[in-house]
Short mmCIF file of C-alpha atoms in Angstrom, two decimals:
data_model
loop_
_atom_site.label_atom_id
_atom_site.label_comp_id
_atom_site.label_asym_id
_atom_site.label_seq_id
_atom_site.Cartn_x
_atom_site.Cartn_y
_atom_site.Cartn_z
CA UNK A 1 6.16 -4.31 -3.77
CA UNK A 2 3.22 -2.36 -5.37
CA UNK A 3 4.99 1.35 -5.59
CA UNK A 4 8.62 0.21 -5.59
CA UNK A 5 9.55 -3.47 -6.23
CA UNK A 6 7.45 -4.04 -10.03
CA UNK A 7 6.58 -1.60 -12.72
CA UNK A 8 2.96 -1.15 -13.39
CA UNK A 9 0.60 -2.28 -14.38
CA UNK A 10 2.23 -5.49 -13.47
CA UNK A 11 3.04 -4.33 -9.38
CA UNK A 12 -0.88 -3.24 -9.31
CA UNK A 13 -2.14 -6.99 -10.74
CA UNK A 14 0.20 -9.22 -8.99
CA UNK A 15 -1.15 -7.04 -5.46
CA UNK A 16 -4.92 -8.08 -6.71
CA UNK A 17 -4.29 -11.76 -7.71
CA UNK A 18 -2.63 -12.17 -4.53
CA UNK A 19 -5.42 -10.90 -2.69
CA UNK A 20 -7.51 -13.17 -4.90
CA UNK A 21 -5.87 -16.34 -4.05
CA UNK A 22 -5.83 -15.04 -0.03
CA UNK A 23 -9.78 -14.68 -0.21
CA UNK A 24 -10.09 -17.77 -1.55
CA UNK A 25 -8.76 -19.82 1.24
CA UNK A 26 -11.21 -18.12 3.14
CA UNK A 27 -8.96 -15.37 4.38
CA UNK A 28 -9.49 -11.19 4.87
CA UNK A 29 -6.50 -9.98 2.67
CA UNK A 30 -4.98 -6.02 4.35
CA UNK A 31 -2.88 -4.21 2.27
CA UNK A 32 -1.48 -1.71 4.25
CA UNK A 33 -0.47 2.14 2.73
CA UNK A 34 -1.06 5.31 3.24
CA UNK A 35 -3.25 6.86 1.12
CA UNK A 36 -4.44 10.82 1.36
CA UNK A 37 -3.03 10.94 4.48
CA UNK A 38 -4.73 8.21 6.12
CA UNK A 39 -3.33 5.06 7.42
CA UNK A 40 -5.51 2.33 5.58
CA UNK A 41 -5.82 -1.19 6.08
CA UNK A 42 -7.46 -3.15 3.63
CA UNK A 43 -7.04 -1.06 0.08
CA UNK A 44 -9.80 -1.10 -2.40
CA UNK A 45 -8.62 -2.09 -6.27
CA UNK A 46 -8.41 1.48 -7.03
CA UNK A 47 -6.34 2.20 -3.81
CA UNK A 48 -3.99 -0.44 -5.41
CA UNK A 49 -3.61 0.70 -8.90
CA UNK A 50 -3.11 4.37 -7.70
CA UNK A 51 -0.07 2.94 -5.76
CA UNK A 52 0.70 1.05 -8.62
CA UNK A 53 0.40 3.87 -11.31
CA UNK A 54 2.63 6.16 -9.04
CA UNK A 55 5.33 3.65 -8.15
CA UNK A 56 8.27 5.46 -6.95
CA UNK A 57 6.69 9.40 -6.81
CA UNK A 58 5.25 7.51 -3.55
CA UNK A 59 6.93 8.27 -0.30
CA UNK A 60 8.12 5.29 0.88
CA UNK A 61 7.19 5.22 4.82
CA UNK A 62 9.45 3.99 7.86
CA UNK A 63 7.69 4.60 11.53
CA UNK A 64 9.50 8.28 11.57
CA UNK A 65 7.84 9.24 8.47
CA UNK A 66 4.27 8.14 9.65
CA UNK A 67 3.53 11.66 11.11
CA UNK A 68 4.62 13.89 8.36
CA UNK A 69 3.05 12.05 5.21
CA UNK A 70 -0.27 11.77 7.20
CA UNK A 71 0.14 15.77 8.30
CA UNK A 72 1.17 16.07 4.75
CA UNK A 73 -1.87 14.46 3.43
CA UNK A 74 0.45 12.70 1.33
CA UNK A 75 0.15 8.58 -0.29
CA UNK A 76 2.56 6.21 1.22
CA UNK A 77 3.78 3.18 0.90
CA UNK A 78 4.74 1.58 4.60
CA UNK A 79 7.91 -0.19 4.88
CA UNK A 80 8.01 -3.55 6.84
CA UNK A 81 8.12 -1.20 10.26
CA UNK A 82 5.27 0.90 9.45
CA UNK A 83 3.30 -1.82 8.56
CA UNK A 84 3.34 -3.01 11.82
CA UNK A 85 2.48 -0.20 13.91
CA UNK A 86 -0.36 0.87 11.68
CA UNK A 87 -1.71 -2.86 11.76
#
Protein backbone atom coordinates (compact mmCIF):
# COMPACT_ATOMS: atom_id res chain seq x y z
CA UNK A 1 0.00 0.00 0.00
CA UNK A 2 2.94 2.47 0.52
CA UNK A 3 3.96 3.04 -3.43
CA UNK A 4 0.61 2.13 -4.99
CA UNK A 5 -2.58 1.88 -2.84
CA UNK A 6 -2.43 5.83 -0.95
CA UNK A 7 -0.97 9.05 -2.17
CA UNK A 8 1.75 10.47 -0.09
CA UNK A 9 2.47 11.66 2.34
CA UNK A 10 -0.50 9.87 3.64
CA UNK A 11 0.75 5.99 2.18
CA UNK A 12 4.29 6.88 3.96
CA UNK A 13 2.44 7.79 7.62
CA UNK A 14 -0.21 5.23 7.71
CA UNK A 15 3.10 2.50 6.92
CA UNK A 16 4.84 4.23 10.22
CA UNK A 17 1.77 4.38 12.57
CA UNK A 18 1.16 0.92 11.72
CA UNK A 19 4.48 -0.08 12.59
CA UNK A 20 3.96 2.01 15.72
CA UNK A 21 0.98 0.29 16.99
CA UNK A 22 2.86 -3.35 15.92
CA UNK A 23 5.90 -2.36 18.28
CA UNK A 24 3.80 -1.58 20.82
CA UNK A 25 2.28 -4.92 21.43
CA UNK A 26 5.64 -5.96 21.75
CA UNK A 27 6.09 -7.06 18.19
CA UNK A 28 9.26 -6.64 15.40
CA UNK A 29 7.28 -4.87 12.54
CA UNK A 30 9.15 -6.03 8.55
CA UNK A 31 8.23 -4.08 5.83
CA UNK A 32 9.33 -5.79 3.00
CA UNK A 33 10.64 -3.79 -0.53
CA UNK A 34 13.22 -3.56 -2.52
CA UNK A 35 15.23 -0.81 -2.19
CA UNK A 36 18.67 -0.07 -4.37
CA UNK A 37 18.56 -3.32 -5.44
CA UNK A 38 18.49 -5.10 -2.30
CA UNK A 39 15.82 -7.21 -0.89
CA UNK A 40 15.17 -5.53 2.63
CA UNK A 41 13.29 -6.62 5.46
CA UNK A 42 12.58 -4.32 8.05
CA UNK A 43 12.65 -0.59 6.27
CA UNK A 44 13.96 2.32 8.17
CA UNK A 45 11.44 5.64 8.18
CA UNK A 46 13.36 7.01 5.38
CA UNK A 47 13.18 3.64 3.42
CA UNK A 48 9.37 4.24 3.87
CA UNK A 49 8.89 7.75 2.81
CA UNK A 50 11.18 7.19 -0.29
CA UNK A 51 8.59 4.47 -1.26
CA UNK A 52 6.06 6.72 -0.31
CA UNK A 53 7.35 9.90 -2.18
CA UNK A 54 7.80 7.73 -5.40
CA UNK A 55 4.49 5.88 -5.33
CA UNK A 56 3.84 4.51 -8.66
CA UNK A 57 7.52 5.41 -10.55
CA UNK A 58 8.23 2.19 -8.24
CA UNK A 59 8.38 -1.12 -9.97
CA UNK A 60 5.93 -3.05 -8.55
CA UNK A 61 7.62 -6.67 -7.94
CA UNK A 62 6.01 -10.27 -8.57
CA UNK A 63 8.66 -13.35 -7.92
CA UNK A 64 9.70 -13.04 -11.87
CA UNK A 65 10.68 -9.56 -11.44
CA UNK A 66 12.88 -10.22 -8.27
CA UNK A 67 16.05 -10.82 -10.44
CA UNK A 68 15.93 -7.96 -12.78
CA UNK A 69 15.06 -4.97 -10.31
CA UNK A 70 17.82 -6.31 -7.93
CA UNK A 71 20.36 -6.69 -11.22
CA UNK A 72 18.85 -3.41 -12.06
CA UNK A 73 19.68 -1.87 -8.82
CA UNK A 74 16.32 -0.62 -9.02
CA UNK A 75 13.48 0.22 -5.71
CA UNK A 76 10.64 -2.13 -5.56
CA UNK A 77 7.74 -2.64 -4.09
CA UNK A 78 7.02 -6.69 -3.59
CA UNK A 79 3.68 -7.89 -4.37
CA UNK A 80 1.99 -10.43 -1.96
CA UNK A 81 4.32 -13.31 -3.84
CA UNK A 82 7.50 -11.59 -3.51
CA UNK A 83 6.96 -10.87 -0.15
CA UNK A 84 7.04 -14.24 0.66
CA UNK A 85 10.01 -15.56 -0.91
CA UNK A 86 12.15 -12.67 0.21
CA UNK A 87 10.78 -13.19 3.90
Amino acid sequence: IISHGMPFPQNAQTAIEVEETIRKQGAVPATIAIIGGVMKVGLSKEEIELLGREGHNVTKVSRRDLPFVVAAGKNGATTVASTMIIA
